[in-house]
C-alpha angles and dihedrals in degrees: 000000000000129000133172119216120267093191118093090231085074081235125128108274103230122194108195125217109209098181126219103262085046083058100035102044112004111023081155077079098054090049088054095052087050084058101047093047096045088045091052081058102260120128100234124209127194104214116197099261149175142215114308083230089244090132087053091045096052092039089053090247091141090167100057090040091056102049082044081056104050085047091059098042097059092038097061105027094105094066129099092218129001107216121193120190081223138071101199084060098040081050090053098050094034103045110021101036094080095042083060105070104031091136088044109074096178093049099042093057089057094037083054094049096055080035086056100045097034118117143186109222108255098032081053095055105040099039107030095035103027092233106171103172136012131215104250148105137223118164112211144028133315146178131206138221119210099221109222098241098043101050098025090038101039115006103255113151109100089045101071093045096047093060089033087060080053093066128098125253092351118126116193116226109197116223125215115256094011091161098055121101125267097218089258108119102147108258086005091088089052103050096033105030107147090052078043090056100044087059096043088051087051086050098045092051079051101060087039088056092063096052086225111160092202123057113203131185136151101240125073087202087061102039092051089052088050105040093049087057095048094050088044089060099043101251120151104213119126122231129206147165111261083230089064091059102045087057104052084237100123095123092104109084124259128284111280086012124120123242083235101038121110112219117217111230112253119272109192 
C-alpha cells in the first residue's frame, strides 16, 4: 500500500493507537512507540480515543463493537497510517472492522480504508518504512513471546527480532514453543481461568528453560499475564514491552514491578 504524506513537513502522518491497557497501565509504552516513529522520520499524533471494541467482540456484544468502531474510525480517517504498540488491537482494527459492517456499505468502505492503513509497531516499521536497525542499547539476554493476534492475525514474527539483533549488547535466547499462546486471550483468562492458568505455568517453564533474565513480547495484555505469573511464583525476570527496548527507554521499572522494588540479578 502506497500513501503519500498529508503533513507539511512531507513526512508520514501517524495516528497512534495507544491502546487501553498501554493508558491505563504502561503509558511509558506509548511514549516509546512516539520515539521510535519520530525517529523512523513520520510526524506522530496522539488523537483522543477510545477502545478499539476487541473485549465486546470477544464477548459477542456486536452492538457495542460496532458504535466503538465507528468512534475509531473517525477519529482516526485523516491519517496516513494508524500504528498500535499491540497486535491483538491492530487485528482488531485490520481484520474484524470490516466484518462488522457487511450489511452496512457505507460503513464498510470506511471500515476497509483504517483496515488498510492500520499497522502493528514493528511490522510498521519493518514492512511499510524499511527500518533495519534502531539506535539502543540493552546489555543481556532475552527471550521473546509471539503474542497469538499479532503473529496469527498480521504476520508479525521475523520484525521484532530483526530490530531487536540492531540493539546493542542484547543477545536473543529462543524459547521453546514462543509462538504458543500464554493463556492470556483477553476475556479468555476470566471465563476459562483454570485452562488460562495451565498455559501461563507452560509458558512460564519456557521462559525459565532459556536462563534469560528479560522477557520481551509485543502485547501489554500478554506481558502482564505473564509477568504476574512470573512475580506470583518468585521469579526474578524482567518483563518489557519490545517497544521499550528498541527505544532505549528501559529506565521505568519492569512490568509488575514497583517504582521503589530491587530486583535481584538473575541466578539460572
Amino acid at each position: 500500500m502506497s500513501v503519500l504524506p498529508s503533513s507539511r513537513s512531507g513526512k508520514p502522518r501517524v495516528g497512534l493507537f495507544v491502546t487501553c491497557l498501554v493508558d491505563l497501565m504502561r503509558p511509558s509504552v506509548g511514549f516509546a512507540a512516539v520515539k521510535l516513529l519520530e525517529d523512523a522520520g513520520c510526524t506522530v499524533e496522539v488523537p483522543v480515543q477510545t477502545c478499539c471494541g476487541q473485549p465486546a467482540y470477544n464477548s459477542g456484544d456486536r452492538g457495542t463493537t460496532r458504535d466503538l468502531a465507528m468512534r475509531i474510525i473517525e477519529t482516526f480517517q485523516d491519517f496516513d497510517y494508524v500504528v498500535a504498540p499491540s497486535g491483538s488491537c491492530a487485528g482488531m482494527i485490520r481484520k474484524h472492522y470490516p466484518e462488522l459492517f457487511e450489511e452496512d456499505p457505507n460503513w464498510r468502505a470506511k471500515a476497509s480504508v483504517l483496515a488498510a492503513k492500520t499497522h502493528e509497531l514493528t511490522s510498521f516499521l519493518v514492512d511499510v518504512l524499511g527500518v533495519t536497525q534502531v539506535d539502543a542499547s540493552y546489555h543481556g539476554a532475552v527471550t521473546y513471546h509471539d503474542s497469538c493476534s499479532g503473529l496469527r492475525e498480521l504476520g508479525v514474527k521475523t520484525q521484532p527480532r530483526m530490530l531487536l539483533s540492531s540493539v546493542r549488547g542484547l543477545t536473543l535466547v529462543e524459547m521453546k514453543d514462543s509462538d504458543v499462546c500464554c493463556g492470556f486471550g483477553g476475556t479468555f483468562a476470566v471465563k476459562y481461568s483454570d485452562i488460562s492458568g495451565a498455559i501461563v505455568d507452560a509458558k512460564v517453564r519456557n521462559v525459565e528453560d532459556t536462563h534469560a533474565p528479560t522477557l520481551l513480547a509485543g502485547d501489554l495484555g500478554c506481558l502482564m499475564n505473564m509477568a504476574g505469573k512470573l512475580t506470583r511464583d518468585g521469579k526474578p525476570v524482567q518483563v518489557r514491552h519490545v517497544a521499550e527496548v528498541l527505544a532505549g527507554m528501559t529506565d521505568e521499572p519492569a512490568i509488575g514491578l514497583a517504582k521503589d522494588a530491587a530486583l535481584k540479578s538473575y541466578q539460572p
